[in-house]
Amino acid sequence: MLIGNKCDLETLRAVPVEDAKEFAEREKLYFMETSARESTNVETAFLTALTEIYGIVSKKTLSADGDSDKSASLKGTAILVDQDANSGAKGGGGCCG
């Protein structure tokens, strides 16, 4: 995946869009441009990256030829939240309580 950032700063562009697209195509990469300032494609970039990673990991899990060590290393670990531990917390919520 090739991501160009700060696409809102067109006058300061170092790499022309066509050059980036050609490079991405040649290297078989997905290409997109983002701008945090304008909220352009930021969430899409993260979701695309996570979707691609999930697809790769899923394929590896399915193709593990019965080797329990390989498939076990690809399994996630459950995280359990103790509801009672959070009930005594002070503050009105939010990130800083």
Short mmCIF file of C-alpha atoms in Angstrom, two decimals:
data_model
loop_
_atom_site.label_atom_id
_atom_site.label_comp_id
_atom_site.label_asym_id
_atom_site.label_seq_id
_atom_site.Cartn_x
_atom_site.Cartn_y
_atom_site.Cartn_z
CA MET A 1 0.00 0.00 0.00
CA LEU A 2 1.36 3.41 -0.97
CA ILE A 3 -0.16 6.43 0.76
CA GLY A 4 0.66 10.01 -0.14
CA ASN A 5 -0.03 12.37 2.74
CA LYS A 6 -0.73 16.10 2.94
CA CYS A 7 -2.49 16.11 -0.43
CA ASP A 8 -4.05 19.43 0.61
CA LEU A 9 -0.66 21.14 0.12
CA GLU A 10 -0.77 20.95 -3.68
CA THR A 11 1.76 23.78 -4.19
CA LEU A 12 4.35 21.90 -2.12
CA ARG A 13 3.84 18.57 -3.90
CA ALA A 14 7.13 16.68 -4.34
CA VAL A 15 5.80 13.73 -6.37
CA PRO A 16 3.28 14.16 -9.19
CA VAL A 17 0.14 12.05 -8.78
CA GLU A 18 0.73 10.26 -12.08
CA ASP A 19 4.26 9.25 -11.03
CA ALA A 20 2.95 7.86 -7.74
CA LYS A 21 0.15 5.97 -9.52
CA GLU A 22 2.57 4.51 -12.07
CA PHE A 23 4.98 3.41 -9.33
CA ALA A 24 2.16 1.83 -7.32
CA GLU A 25 0.88 -0.01 -10.38
CA ARG A 26 4.36 -1.23 -11.31
CA GLU A 27 4.96 -2.53 -7.77
CA LYS A 28 1.40 -3.92 -7.48
CA LEU A 29 0.53 -1.57 -4.62
CA TYR A 30 -2.77 0.07 -3.73
CA PHE A 31 -2.39 3.88 -3.95
CA MET A 32 -4.31 6.70 -2.31
CA GLU A 33 -3.65 10.22 -1.07
CA THR A 34 -4.70 11.55 2.32
CA SER A 35 -5.02 14.84 4.17
CA ALA A 36 -5.52 14.94 7.92
CA ARG A 37 -6.21 18.68 7.74
CA GLU A 38 -9.14 18.17 5.35
CA SER A 39 -10.08 14.71 6.70
CA THR A 40 -9.58 13.23 3.24
CA ASN A 41 -9.20 9.43 3.04
CA VAL A 42 -7.61 9.11 6.51
CA GLU A 43 -10.17 6.64 7.85
CA THR A 44 -10.34 4.90 4.47
CA ALA A 45 -6.55 4.42 4.51
CA PHE A 46 -6.65 2.76 7.94
CA LEU A 47 -9.63 0.58 7.06
CA THR A 48 -8.04 -0.51 3.79
CA ALA A 49 -4.76 -1.37 5.52
CA LEU A 50 -6.55 -3.36 8.23
CA THR A 51 -8.70 -5.18 5.67
CA GLU A 52 -5.62 -6.17 3.67
CA ILE A 53 -3.77 -7.34 6.80
CA TYR A 54 -6.80 -9.36 7.90
CA GLY A 55 -6.99 -10.98 4.47
CA ILE A 56 -3.32 -11.96 4.54
CA VAL A 57 -3.52 -13.37 8.08
CA SER A 58 -6.73 -15.27 7.24
CA LYS A 59 -5.09 -16.89 4.20
CA LYS A 60 -2.10 -17.94 6.31
CA THR A 61 -4.40 -19.46 8.92
CA LEU A 62 -6.32 -21.42 6.29
CA SER A 63 -3.18 -22.60 4.51
CA ALA A 64 -1.40 -23.84 7.65
CA ASP A 65 -1.05 -27.54 6.82
CA GLY A 66 -2.13 -28.95 10.12
CA ASP A 67 0.92 -27.62 11.95
CA SER A 68 -0.59 -26.58 15.27
CA ASP A 69 2.37 -24.32 16.09
CA LYS A 70 1.80 -22.19 12.96
CA SER A 71 -1.95 -21.89 13.36
CA ALA A 72 -1.70 -21.26 17.11
CA SER A 73 0.62 -18.30 16.54
CA LEU A 74 -2.01 -16.65 14.32
CA LYS A 75 -4.84 -16.88 16.86
CA GLY A 76 -5.75 -13.82 18.90
CA THR A 77 -5.98 -13.60 22.67
CA ALA A 78 -9.27 -12.67 24.30
CA ILE A 79 -9.23 -9.62 26.57
CA LEU A 80 -11.81 -9.70 29.34
CA VAL A 81 -12.75 -6.47 31.09
CA ASP A 82 -13.71 -6.76 34.75
CA GLN A 83 -16.98 -4.79 35.02
CA ASP A 84 -16.68 -4.49 38.82
CA ALA A 85 -13.25 -2.85 38.59
CA ASN A 86 -14.67 0.02 36.53
CA SER A 87 -17.77 0.64 38.68
CA GLY A 88 -15.87 2.54 41.41
CA ALA A 89 -14.12 4.94 39.05
CA LYS A 90 -14.51 8.65 39.81
CA GLY A 91 -15.06 11.37 37.26
CA GLY A 92 -17.55 12.20 34.59
CA GLY A 93 -16.11 10.13 31.80
CA GLY A 94 -14.12 11.20 28.79
CA CYS A 95 -10.43 10.70 28.38
CA CYS A 96 -9.35 12.71 31.40
CA GLY A 97 -12.13 11.95 33.90
#
